[in-house]
Amino acid sequence: MLIAKRGGYWTHAKHTNLGRLMETHGPKLLGSSYQDPITSFNLFRKFSVDYPQVYWSILVKQISVVFHEDPKCIMDTGDKSEHRGVWFPGAVLNIAECCLLPMNSPNKQDDSVAIVWRDEGHDDSPVNHISLREMREQVMLVANALDATFTKGDAIAIDMPMTANAVIIYLAIILAGMVVVSIADSFASKEIATRLRVSKAKGVFTQDFIARGGRNFPLYSRVVEDCPCKAIVIPVAGKDLGIQLREHDLSWKDFLSRADHLPSPNHYYPVYQPIEAITNILFSSGTTGDPKAVPWTHLSPMRCAADSWAHTDTQVGDVCCWPTNLGWVMGPIMLYACFLNGATLALYHGSPLGRDFGKFVQDAGVTMLGTIPSLVKAWKSTGCMEGLDWTKIKVLASTGEASNVDDDLWLSSRASYKPVIECCGGTELASSYIQGNLLQPQAFGAFSSPSMSTGLVILDEHGVPYPDDQPCVGEVGLFPIYMGATDKLLNADHEEVYFKGMPMYRGMQLRRHGDVIQRTVGGYLIVHGRADDTMNLGGIKTSSVEIERVCNRADENILETAAISVKSRTGGPEQLVILVVLKNGSKCGPDLLKTKFSKAIQSNLNPLFKVSFVKVVPEFPRTASNKLLRRVLRDQIKQELSVRSRL
């Protein structure tokens, strides 16, 4: 969707967060080169990359960060072993306390709404809400109960849906000087146990059940199947648990009662820590071996909040909703994006797949709605959101996988054609490295620029960077100076994972991210998937995502496709295989699809590409974070083709 630089939009641009910042600081920082927020955006973004200390000295004042002890400087680059730089050295704070304090704004006070939520099955009831004061008192009550149960520095897991209680628990653990261990509630017992073991968790907060579609699905039994640590269990509904606990576990009610002896159980003095202290252990969605344990510090949330402030224009009074979980990176990002920017966090306690979720978005007055492409595809295919009023939405956002242009257009149309901000990043970055914004025209399924202060290059097959203004496709290399990025992993060699083997550029060793991206003629960026999803067809390199984009539009019966390449047992070039999931009730034979795919690929990508095999399947294997497991599909097809060749 391209937006003209005239009239109302030009005026609106100056009232966005970035627009106001550029109008205030642009003339001083850019001199006579500065014109206005739209014309000068690329120049200002480049300035933020070249002079990150200056940019972040301004940005940190825009978000609700209060230092208990001020930093000595913004960034120290004296230690050359610290690729990312040492940010805000000497600073002491508690980032959870920052979330609980009123902002320096007349519109964000103690009685402002912090969280709104609704439980599935109560869709005609008013939306629930809790004020900032009420949330702070509940967080402090939980922090006092934590002190009576655990020890400062303990790692405490959260494995439950992202409810209002889960958010309160998350903040309380950090306020009390302990470390959150983030575990998604979708994991099987073995995966939960692995994360508890790797993080050395001393306790875990969970629910007795997960409520979905009028049914209760066991969660506590999954969590404790191979978990020796203490579990604190919250009832999915009401005040009483629907299960029998192990002897050393606690009900939510009994846990909170541990603070009853205090004269003021709803008051707590925060534990202040150096900015580099670990606050949260998150995990990559690794598909082999132990997942990488990624530690966040008090610094990481500052990046989350600042990028939301700049790119999705999160402001005081906004209502932000993004169906996710505290076990995935978007959960903590959303929490900090709201509370450090004075916005309200909107949570739906149930499945986001149906109309009930859409009605919550309407009734809660959501102004920023985040999604993943497969969720949008489901809404579009079922027509479940028809007739709902989403006109309060100012901006939409999408992440997690490659977006479909038609689906983005449909999503935008639900909200009076508001822009869809595409986001692509990583847990280890605490942010998106490429992202849209409201000062540039947005194109569906594409990213308008790298994020603020993020430097990157696109590498050719020899590891040589393409010129910045040249259209190209290649693996991305990130500049190592990156505010908020990790400098360690708890169970892997950080240097080896992110830097070893990466080329030097302008005296810097580039940071590995693993994505293959394309820079278009117009300067937009398109993600082609992971570097290990690249295939070689007849000597020509292409990506799975590029082929899938074309195939998804080849027939109206298609829900989604997956493109993989396999090598023949007899040698020769790689063979292109397309797997297909059809829409519910649709029928379409593989031979017809093969013809349509071949025609579409040869017309839109390359006339030399040939589809060797098409298979219709009921669903694709995915990680718990919804990433497509092409490796699994590739292994399955190799086995099937091997059997066929023997027959």
Coordinates of N, CA, C and O in Angstrom, one line a residue, residues 387-546:
G387 N -18.3 -7.7 9.3 CA -19.3 -7.0 10.0 C -18.8 -6.4 11.3 O -19.5 -5.6 12.0
L388 N -17.5 -6.6 11.8 CA -17.0 -6.1 13.0 C -16.4 -4.7 12.7 O -16.0 -4.4 11.6
D389 N -16.4 -3.8 13.7 CA -16.0 -2.5 13.6 C -14.5 -2.4 14.2 O -14.3 -2.3 15.4
W390 N -13.6 -2.3 13.3 CA -12.2 -2.2 13.6 C -11.7 -0.8 13.3 O -10.5 -0.6 13.0
T391 N -12.5 0.2 13.2 CA -12.1 1.5 12.7 C -11.2 2.3 13.7 O -10.6 3.3 13.3
K392 N -11.2 1.8 15.0 CA -10.3 2.5 15.9 C -8.8 2.1 15.7 O -7.9 2.8 16.2
I393 N -8.6 1.1 14.9 CA -7.2 0.6 14.7 C -6.5 1.7 13.8 O -7.0 2.1 12.8
K394 N -5.3 2.1 14.3 CA -4.5 3.1 13.6 C -3.4 2.4 12.8 O -2.9 3.0 11.8
V395 N -2.9 1.3 13.3 CA -1.8 0.6 12.6 C -1.9 -0.9 12.9 O -2.4 -1.3 13.9
L396 N -1.6 -1.7 11.9 CA -1.5 -3.1 12.0 C -0.1 -3.6 11.9 O 0.8 -2.9 11.3
A397 N 0.2 -4.7 12.4 CA 1.6 -5.2 12.4 C 1.6 -6.7 12.1 O 0.6 -7.4 12.5
S398 N 2.7 -7.2 11.6 CA 2.7 -8.7 11.3 C 4.2 -9.2 11.4 O 5.1 -8.5 11.1
T399 N 4.3 -10.4 11.9 CA 5.6 -11.0 12.1 C 5.5 -12.5 12.1 O 4.4 -13.0 12.0
G400 N 6.6 -13.2 12.2 CA 6.6 -14.6 12.4 C 6.9 -15.4 11.2 O 7.6 -16.5 11.3
E401 N 6.5 -15.0 10.0 CA 6.7 -15.7 8.8 C 6.5 -14.7 7.6 O 6.0 -13.6 7.9
A402 N 6.7 -15.1 6.4 CA 6.5 -14.3 5.3 C 5.1 -14.0 5.0 O 4.2 -14.9 5.1
S403 N 4.7 -12.8 4.8 CA 3.3 -12.4 4.6 C 2.9 -12.6 3.1 O 3.7 -12.5 2.2
N404 N 1.6 -12.8 3.0 CA 1.0 -12.9 1.6 C 0.4 -11.6 1.3 O -0.4 -11.0 2.1
V405 N 0.7 -11.0 0.1 CA 0.2 -9.7 -0.3 C -1.3 -9.6 -0.2 O -1.9 -8.6 0.3
D406 N -2.0 -10.6 -0.8 CA -3.5 -10.6 -0.8 C -4.0 -10.6 0.6 O -5.0 -10.0 0.9
D407 N -3.4 -11.4 1.5 CA -3.9 -11.5 2.9 C -3.7 -10.2 3.6 O -4.5 -9.7 4.4
D408 N -2.5 -9.5 3.4 CA -2.2 -8.2 3.9 C -3.3 -7.2 3.5 O -3.7 -6.3 4.3
L409 N -3.6 -7.2 2.2 CA -4.6 -6.3 1.7 C -5.9 -6.5 2.3 O -6.6 -5.6 2.7
W410 N -6.3 -7.8 2.5 CA -7.6 -8.1 3.2 C -7.6 -7.6 4.6 O -8.5 -7.0 5.1
L411 N -6.4 -7.8 5.3 CA -6.3 -7.4 6.7 C -6.4 -5.8 6.8 O -7.2 -5.3 7.6
S412 N -5.7 -5.1 5.9 CA -5.8 -3.7 5.9 C -7.2 -3.2 5.7 O -7.7 -2.2 6.3
S413 N -7.9 -3.9 4.8 CA -9.3 -3.5 4.5 C -10.2 -3.6 5.7 O -11.2 -2.9 5.7
R414 N -9.9 -4.5 6.6 CA -10.8 -4.6 7.8 C -10.7 -3.3 8.7 O -11.6 -3.1 9.5
A415 N -9.6 -2.6 8.5 CA -9.4 -1.4 9.4 C -9.3 -0.1 8.5 O -8.4 0.7 8.8
S416 N -10.1 0.0 7.6 CA -10.2 1.2 6.7 C -8.8 1.5 6.0 O -8.4 2.6 5.9
Y417 N -8.2 0.4 5.6 CA -6.9 0.4 4.9 C -5.8 1.1 5.6 O -5.1 2.0 5.0
K418 N -5.7 0.8 6.9 CA -4.5 1.3 7.7 C -3.3 0.5 7.3 O -3.4 -0.6 6.8
P419 N -2.1 1.1 7.4 CA -0.9 0.4 7.0 C -0.6 -0.9 7.8 O -0.9 -0.9 9.0
V420 N 0.0 -1.8 7.2 CA 0.5 -3.1 7.9 C 2.0 -2.9 8.0 O 2.7 -2.9 7.0
I421 N 2.5 -2.8 9.2 CA 3.9 -2.7 9.5 C 4.5 -4.1 9.6 O 4.2 -4.8 10.6
E422 N 5.4 -4.5 8.7 CA 6.0 -5.8 8.7 C 7.2 -5.7 9.7 O 8.0 -4.8 9.6
C423 N 7.4 -6.8 10.5 CA 8.5 -6.8 11.4 C 9.2 -8.1 11.3 O 8.6 -9.2 11.3
C424 N 10.6 -8.1 11.3 CA 11.4 -9.3 11.3 C 12.6 -9.1 12.1 O 13.4 -8.2 11.9
G425 N 12.7 -10.0 13.1 CA 13.9 -9.9 14.0 C 14.2 -11.2 14.7 O 14.2 -12.2 14.0
G426 N 14.5 -11.1 16.0 CA 14.9 -12.4 16.6 C 14.9 -12.2 18.1 O 15.1 -11.0 18.6
T427 N 14.8 -13.3 18.8 CA 14.8 -13.2 20.3 C 16.2 -12.6 20.8 O 16.2 -11.9 21.8
E428 N 17.3 -13.0 20.1 CA 18.6 -12.6 20.6 C 18.8 -11.1 20.3 O 19.8 -10.5 20.8
L429 N 17.9 -10.5 19.5 CA 18.1 -9.0 19.2 C 17.1 -8.2 20.0 O 17.3 -7.0 20.1
A430 N 16.1 -8.8 20.7 CA 15.1 -8.1 21.5 C 14.4 -7.1 20.6 O 13.8 -6.1 21.1
S431 N 14.3 -7.3 19.3 CA 13.8 -6.3 18.4 C 13.7 -6.9 17.0 O 14.1 -8.0 16.7
S432 N 13.2 -6.0 16.1 CA 13.2 -6.4 14.7 C 14.4 -5.6 14.0 O 14.6 -4.4 14.3
Y433 N 15.1 -6.3 13.1 CA 16.2 -5.6 12.4 C 15.7 -4.9 11.2 O 16.4 -4.0 10.7
I434 N 14.6 -5.4 10.6 CA 14.0 -4.7 9.5 C 12.5 -4.5 9.8 O 11.9 -5.4 10.4
Q435 N 11.9 -3.3 9.5 CA 10.6 -3.0 10.0 C 10.1 -1.8 9.2 O 10.8 -0.9 8.8
G436 N 8.8 -1.8 9.1 CA 8.1 -0.6 8.5 C 8.0 0.5 9.5 O 8.4 0.4 10.6
N437 N 7.4 1.6 9.0 CA 7.2 2.8 9.9 C 6.1 3.7 9.2 O 5.7 3.4 8.1
L438 N 5.7 4.7 9.9 CA 4.7 5.6 9.4 C 5.2 6.8 8.7 O 4.3 7.6 8.3
L439 N 6.4 6.9 8.4 CA 7.0 8.0 7.6 C 7.3 7.6 6.2 O 7.7 8.5 5.4
Q440 N 7.2 6.3 5.9 CA 7.5 5.9 4.5 C 6.3 5.2 4.0 O 5.5 4.6 4.7
P441 N 6.1 5.2 2.7 CA 5.0 4.4 2.1 C 5.2 2.9 2.4 O 6.4 2.5 2.2
Q442 N 4.2 2.2 2.8 CA 4.4 0.8 3.1 C 3.8 -0.1 1.9 O 2.8 0.3 1.3
A443 N 4.6 -1.1 1.6 CA 4.1 -2.1 0.5 C 3.8 -3.4 1.2 O 4.6 -3.9 2.0
F444 N 2.7 -4.0 0.9 CA 2.3 -5.2 1.5 C 3.3 -6.3 1.3 O 3.8 -6.5 0.2
G445 N 3.6 -7.0 2.4 CA 4.5 -8.2 2.3 C 6.0 -7.7 2.2 O 6.8 -8.6 2.0
A446 N 6.3 -6.5 2.4 CA 7.6 -6.0 2.3 C 8.0 -5.1 3.5 O 7.1 -4.6 4.2
F447 N 9.3 -4.8 3.7 CA 9.8 -4.0 4.8 C 10.3 -2.7 4.1 O 11.1 -2.8 3.2
S448 N 9.9 -1.6 4.7 CA 10.4 -0.3 4.0 C 11.8 0.1 4.4 O 12.4 0.9 3.7
S449 N 12.4 -0.5 5.5 CA 13.7 -0.1 5.8 C 14.2 -1.0 7.0 O 13.5 -1.6 7.7
P450 N 15.5 -0.9 7.2 CA 16.0 -1.5 8.5 C 15.5 -0.6 9.6 O 15.1 0.5 9.4
S451 N 15.5 -1.2 10.8 CA 15.0 -0.5 12.0 C 15.9 0.6 12.4 O 17.1 0.6 12.0
M452 N 15.4 1.6 13.2 CA 16.2 2.7 13.6 C 17.5 2.2 14.3 O 17.5 1.3 15.1
S453 N 18.6 2.8 13.9 CA 20.0 2.6 14.5 C 20.6 1.2 14.1 O 21.7 0.9 14.5
T454 N 19.8 0.4 13.2 CA 20.3 -0.9 12.8 C 21.1 -0.7 11.4 O 20.5 -0.3 10.5
G455 N 22.3 -1.1 11.4 CA 23.1 -1.2 10.2 C 23.1 -2.6 9.6 O 23.3 -3.5 10.4
L456 N 23.0 -2.7 8.3 CA 23.1 -4.1 7.7 C 23.6 -4.0 6.3 O 23.6 -2.9 5.7
V457 N 24.1 -5.1 5.8 CA 24.5 -5.2 4.4 C 23.9 -6.6 3.9 O 23.6 -7.5 4.7
I458 N 23.8 -6.7 2.6 CA 23.4 -7.9 2.0 C 24.6 -8.5 1.3 O 25.3 -7.8 0.5
L459 N 24.9 -9.8 1.6 CA 26.2 -10.4 1.1 C 25.9 -11.2 -0.1 O 24.9 -12.0 -0.2
D460 N 26.9 -11.2 -1.1 CA 26.8 -12.1 -2.2 C 27.3 -13.5 -1.8 O 27.6 -13.7 -0.6
E461 N 27.3 -14.4 -2.7 CA 27.7 -15.8 -2.4 C 29.2 -16.0 -1.9 O 29.5 -17.0 -1.4
H462 N 30.0 -14.9 -2.1 CA 31.3 -14.9 -1.7 C 31.5 -14.2 -0.4 O 32.7 -14.0 0.1
G463 N 30.4 -13.7 0.2 CA 30.5 -12.9 1.4 C 30.9 -11.5 1.2 O 31.3 -10.8 2.2
V464 N 30.8 -11.0 0.0 CA 31.1 -9.6 -0.3 C 29.8 -8.8 -0.3 O 28.8 -9.1 -1.0
P465 N 29.7 -7.7 0.5 CA 28.5 -6.9 0.5 C 28.2 -6.2 -0.8 O 29.1 -5.7 -1.5
Y466 N 26.9 -6.2 -1.2 CA 26.5 -5.5 -2.4 C 26.5 -4.0 -2.0 O 26.3 -3.6 -0.8
P467 N 26.6 -3.1 -3.0 CA 26.4 -1.7 -2.7 C 25.0 -1.4 -2.2 O 24.1 -2.1 -2.5
D468 N 24.9 -0.4 -1.3 CA 23.7 -0.1 -0.5 C 22.5 0.2 -1.5 O 21.4 0.1 -1.1
D469 N 22.8 0.7 -2.6 CA 21.7 1.2 -3.5 C 21.4 0.2 -4.6 O 20.7 0.5 -5.6
Q470 N 22.0 -1.0 -4.6 CA 21.9 -2.0 -5.6 C 20.8 -3.0 -5.3 O 20.9 -3.7 -4.2
P471 N 19.9 -3.3 -6.2 CA 18.9 -4.4 -6.0 C 19.7 -5.7 -6.0 O 20.6 -5.9 -6.8
C472 N 19.3 -6.6 -5.1 CA 20.1 -7.8 -4.9 C 19.4 -8.8 -4.0 O 18.4 -8.4 -3.4
V473 N 19.9 -10.0 -3.9 CA 19.4 -11.0 -3.0 C 20.6 -11.7 -2.4 O 21.5 -12.1 -3.1
G474 N 20.6 -11.9 -1.0 CA 21.7 -12.5 -0.4 C 21.4 -12.6 1.1 O 20.4 -12.1 1.6
E475 N 22.4 -13.3 1.8 CA 22.3 -13.4 3.2 C 22.6 -12.0 3.9 O 23.5 -11.3 3.5
V476 N 21.8 -11.7 4.9 CA 22.0 -10.4 5.6 C 23.1 -10.5 6.6 O 23.3 -11.6 7.3
G477 N 23.9 -9.5 6.7 CA 24.9 -9.3 7.8 C 24.6 -8.1 8.6 O 24.5 -7.0 8.0
L478 N 24.5 -8.2 9.9 CA 24.1 -7.1 10.7 C 25.4 -6.4 11.3 O 26.4 -7.1 11.6
F479 N 25.4 -5.0 11.4 CA 26.4 -4.3 12.1 C 26.5 -4.8 13.5 O 25.4 -5.0 14.1
P480 N 27.6 -5.0 14.1 CA 27.7 -5.5 15.4 C 27.3 -4.5 16.5 O 26.8 -5.0 17.6
I481 N 27.4 -3.2 16.3 CA 26.9 -2.2 17.2 C 25.4 -2.3 17.2 O 24.7 -1.8 16.3
Y482 N 24.8 -2.9 18.2 CA 23.3 -3.2 18.2 C 22.8 -3.0 19.6 O 22.9 -4.0 20.4
M483 N 22.2 -1.9 19.9 CA 21.6 -1.7 21.3 C 20.5 -2.7 21.6 O 19.6 -2.9 20.8
G484 N 20.7 -3.5 22.7 CA 19.7 -4.5 23.1 C 20.0 -5.9 22.7 O 19.4 -6.8 23.2
A485 N 20.9 -6.1 21.8 CA 21.2 -7.5 21.3 C 22.0 -8.2 22.4 O 22.7 -7.6 23.3
T486 N 21.9 -9.5 22.4 CA 22.6 -10.4 23.4 C 24.1 -10.3 23.2 O 24.6 -10.0 22.1
D487 N 24.9 -10.5 24.3 CA 26.3 -10.7 24.2 C 26.7 -12.1 24.8 O 27.9 -12.3 24.9
K488 N 25.7 -12.9 25.1 CA 26.0 -14.2 25.6 C 24.8 -15.2 25.4 O 23.7 -14.7 25.2
L489 N 25.1 -16.5 25.4 CA 24.0 -17.5 25.4 C 24.3 -18.3 26.6 O 25.5 -18.5 27.0
L490 N 23.3 -18.9 27.3 CA 23.6 -19.7 28.5 C 24.0 -21.1 28.2 O 24.6 -21.7 29.1
N491 N 23.8 -21.6 27.0 CA 24.1 -23.0 26.8 C 24.8 -23.2 25.4 O 24.7 -24.3 24.8
A492 N 25.4 -22.1 24.9 CA 26.1 -22.2 23.6 C 27.1 -21.1 23.5 O 27.1 -20.2 24.3
D493 N 28.0 -21.3 22.6 CA 29.1 -20.3 22.4 C 28.6 -19.1 21.5 O 28.3 -19.3 20.3
H494 N 28.3 -18.0 22.2 CA 27.7 -16.8 21.5 C 28.6 -16.4 20.3 O 28.1 -16.1 19.2
E495 N 29.9 -16.4 20.5 CA 30.8 -16.0 19.4 C 30.7 -16.9 18.2 O 30.7 -16.4 17.1
E496 N 30.7 -18.2 18.5 CA 30.6 -19.1 17.4 C 29.3 -19.1 16.7 O 29.2 -19.1 15.4
V497 N 28.2 -18.9 17.4 CA 26.8 -18.9 16.8 C 26.6 -17.6 15.9 O 26.1 -17.7 14.8
Y498 N 27.1 -16.5 16.4 CA 26.7 -15.2 15.7 C 27.8 -14.5 15.0 O 27.5 -13.6 14.2
F499 N 29.1 -14.9 15.3 CA 30.2 -14.1 14.6 C 31.2 -14.9 13.8 O 31.7 -14.5 12.8
K500 N 31.5 -16.2 14.3 CA 32.5 -17.0 13.6 C 32.2 -17.2 12.2 O 31.1 -17.6 11.8
G501 N 33.1 -16.9 11.3 CA 33.0 -17.1 9.9 C 32.3 -15.9 9.1 O 32.2 -15.9 7.9
M502 N 31.8 -14.9 9.8 CA 31.2 -13.8 9.2 C 32.3 -12.8 8.7 O 33.4 -12.6 9.4
P503 N 32.1 -12.1 7.6 CA 33.2 -11.3 7.0 C 33.3 -10.0 7.8 O 32.4 -9.6 8.5
M504 N 34.4 -9.3 7.6 CA 34.7 -8.0 8.1 C 34.1 -6.9 7.1 O 34.0 -7.1 5.9
Y505 N 33.6 -5.8 7.7 CA 33.1 -4.7 6.9 C 33.4 -3.4 7.6 O 33.0 -3.2 8.7
R506 N 34.2 -2.6 6.9 CA 34.6 -1.3 7.5 C 35.2 -1.4 8.9 O 34.9 -0.7 9.8
G507 N 36.0 -2.5 9.0 CA 36.6 -2.7 10.3 C 35.8 -3.4 11.4 O 36.3 -3.6 12.5
M508 N 34.6 -3.8 11.0 CA 33.7 -4.4 12.0 C 33.5 -5.9 11.5 O 33.3 -6.1 10.3
Q509 N 33.4 -6.8 12.5 CA 33.0 -8.1 12.1 C 31.5 -8.2 12.2 O 30.8 -7.9 13.2
L510 N 30.9 -8.5 11.0 CA 29.4 -8.6 10.9 C 28.8 -9.6 11.8 O 29.4 -10.7 12.1
R511 N 27.6 -9.4 12.3 CA 26.8 -10.3 13.1 C 25.9 -11.2 12.2 O 25.2 -10.7 11.3
R512 N 25.9 -12.5 12.4 CA 25.1 -13.4 11.7 C 23.7 -13.4 12.2 O 23.4 -13.4 13.4
H513 N 22.7 -13.4 11.2 CA 21.3 -13.5 11.6 C 20.7 -14.7 10.9 O 19.8 -15.4 11.5
G514 N 21.1 -15.0 9.7 CA 20.7 -16.2 9.0 C 19.6 -16.1 8.0 O 19.2 -17.0 7.3
D515 N 19.1 -14.8 7.8 CA 18.0 -14.6 6.8 C 18.6 -14.3 5.5 O 19.7 -13.7 5.4
V516 N 17.9 -14.7 4.4 CA 18.2 -14.3 3.1 C 17.2 -13.2 2.7 O 15.9 -13.5 2.8
I517 N 17.6 -12.0 2.3 CA 16.7 -11.0 2.0 C 17.0 -10.4 0.6 O 18.1 -10.5 0.1
Q518 N 16.0 -9.8 0.1 CA 16.1 -9.1 -1.2 C 15.9 -7.6 -1.1 O 15.0 -7.2 -0.3
R519 N 16.7 -6.9 -1.7 CA 16.5 -5.4 -1.8 C 15.9 -5.1 -3.2 O 16.5 -5.5 -4.2
T520 N 14.8 -4.6 -3.3 CA 14.1 -4.3 -4.6 C 14.6 -3.1 -5.3 O 15.4 -2.3 -4.6
V521 N 14.2 -2.8 -6.5 CA 14.6 -1.6 -7.2 C 14.2 -0.4 -6.4 O 14.9 0.6 -6.4
G522 N 13.0 -0.4 -5.7 CA 12.6 0.7 -5.0 C 13.1 0.8 -3.6 O 12.8 1.7 -2.8
G523 N 14.0 -0.1 -3.2 CA 14.7 0.0 -1.9 C 13.9 -0.8 -0.8 O 14.4 -0.8 0.3
Y524 N 12.8 -1.4 -1.1 CA 12.1 -2.2 -0.1 C 12.8 -3.6 0.1 O 13.6 -4.0 -0.8
L525 N 12.6 -4.1 1.2 CA 13.2 -5.4 1.6 C 12.2 -6.5 1.7 O 11.1 -6.3 2.2
I526 N 12.5 -7.7 1.2 CA 11.7 -8.8 1.2 C 12.5 -10.0 1.8 O 13.6 -10.3 1.3
V527 N 11.9 -10.7 2.8 CA 12.6 -11.8 3.4 C 12.3 -13.1 2.6 O 11.1 -13.4 2.3
H528 N 13.3 -13.8 2.2 CA 13.2 -15.0 1.4 C 13.4 -16.3 2.3 O 13.6 -17.4 1.7
G529 N 13.4 -16.1 3.6 CA 13.5 -17.3 4.5 C 14.9 -17.4 5.0 O 15.8 -16.5 4.8
R530 N 15.2 -18.5 5.6 CA 16.5 -18.7 6.2 C 17.5 -19.1 5.1 O 17.2 -19.6 4.1
A531 N 18.8 -18.8 5.4 CA 19.8 -19.2 4.5 C 19.9 -20.6 4.1 O 20.2 -21.0 3.0
D532 N 19.5 -21.5 5.1 CA 19.5 -22.9 4.8 C 18.2 -23.4 4.1 O 18.0 -24.6 3.9
D533 N 17.3 -22.5 3.8 CA 16.1 -22.8 2.9 C 16.4 -22.4 1.5 O 15.4 -22.5 0.7
T534 N 17.6 -22.0 1.2 CA 17.9 -21.7 -0.2 C 18.1 -23.0 -1.0 O 18.6 -23.9 -0.5
M535 N 17.6 -23.0 -2.3 CA 17.8 -24.1 -3.1 C 18.5 -23.7 -4.4 O 18.5 -22.6 -4.9
N536 N 19.1 -24.7 -5.1 CA 19.8 -24.5 -6.3 C 19.1 -25.3 -7.4 O 19.1 -26.5 -7.5
L537 N 18.4 -24.6 -8.3 CA 17.6 -25.2 -9.4 C 18.3 -25.0 -10.7 O 18.3 -23.9 -11.2
G538 N 18.9 -26.0 -11.2 CA 19.6 -25.8 -12.5 C 20.7 -24.8 -12.5 O 20.9 -24.1 -13.5
G539 N 21.4 -24.7 -11.4 CA 22.5 -23.8 -11.3 C 22.1 -22.4 -10.9 O 22.9 -21.5 -10.7
I540 N 20.8 -22.2 -10.6 CA 20.3 -20.9 -10.2 C 19.8 -21.0 -8.8 O 18.9 -21.8 -8.4
K541 N 20.3 -20.1 -7.9 CA 19.9 -20.1 -6.5 C 18.6 -19.3 -6.4 O 18.4 -18.2 -6.9
T542 N 17.7 -19.9 -5.6 CA 16.4 -19.2 -5.3 C 16.0 -19.6 -3.9 O 16.7 -20.5 -3.3
S543 N 14.9 -19.1 -3.4 CA 14.5 -19.4 -2.0 C 13.1 -20.1 -2.0 O 12.3 -19.8 -2.9
S544 N 12.9 -20.8 -1.0 CA 11.6 -21.5 -0.8 C 10.5 -20.5 -0.8 O 9.4 -20.6 -1.4
V545 N 10.7 -19.4 0.0 CA 9.6 -18.4 0.2 C 9.3 -17.7 -1.1 O 8.1 -17.5 -1.4
E546 N 10.3 -17.5 -2.0 CA 10.0 -16.8 -3.3 C 9.1 -17.7 -4.1 O 8.1 -17.2 -4.7

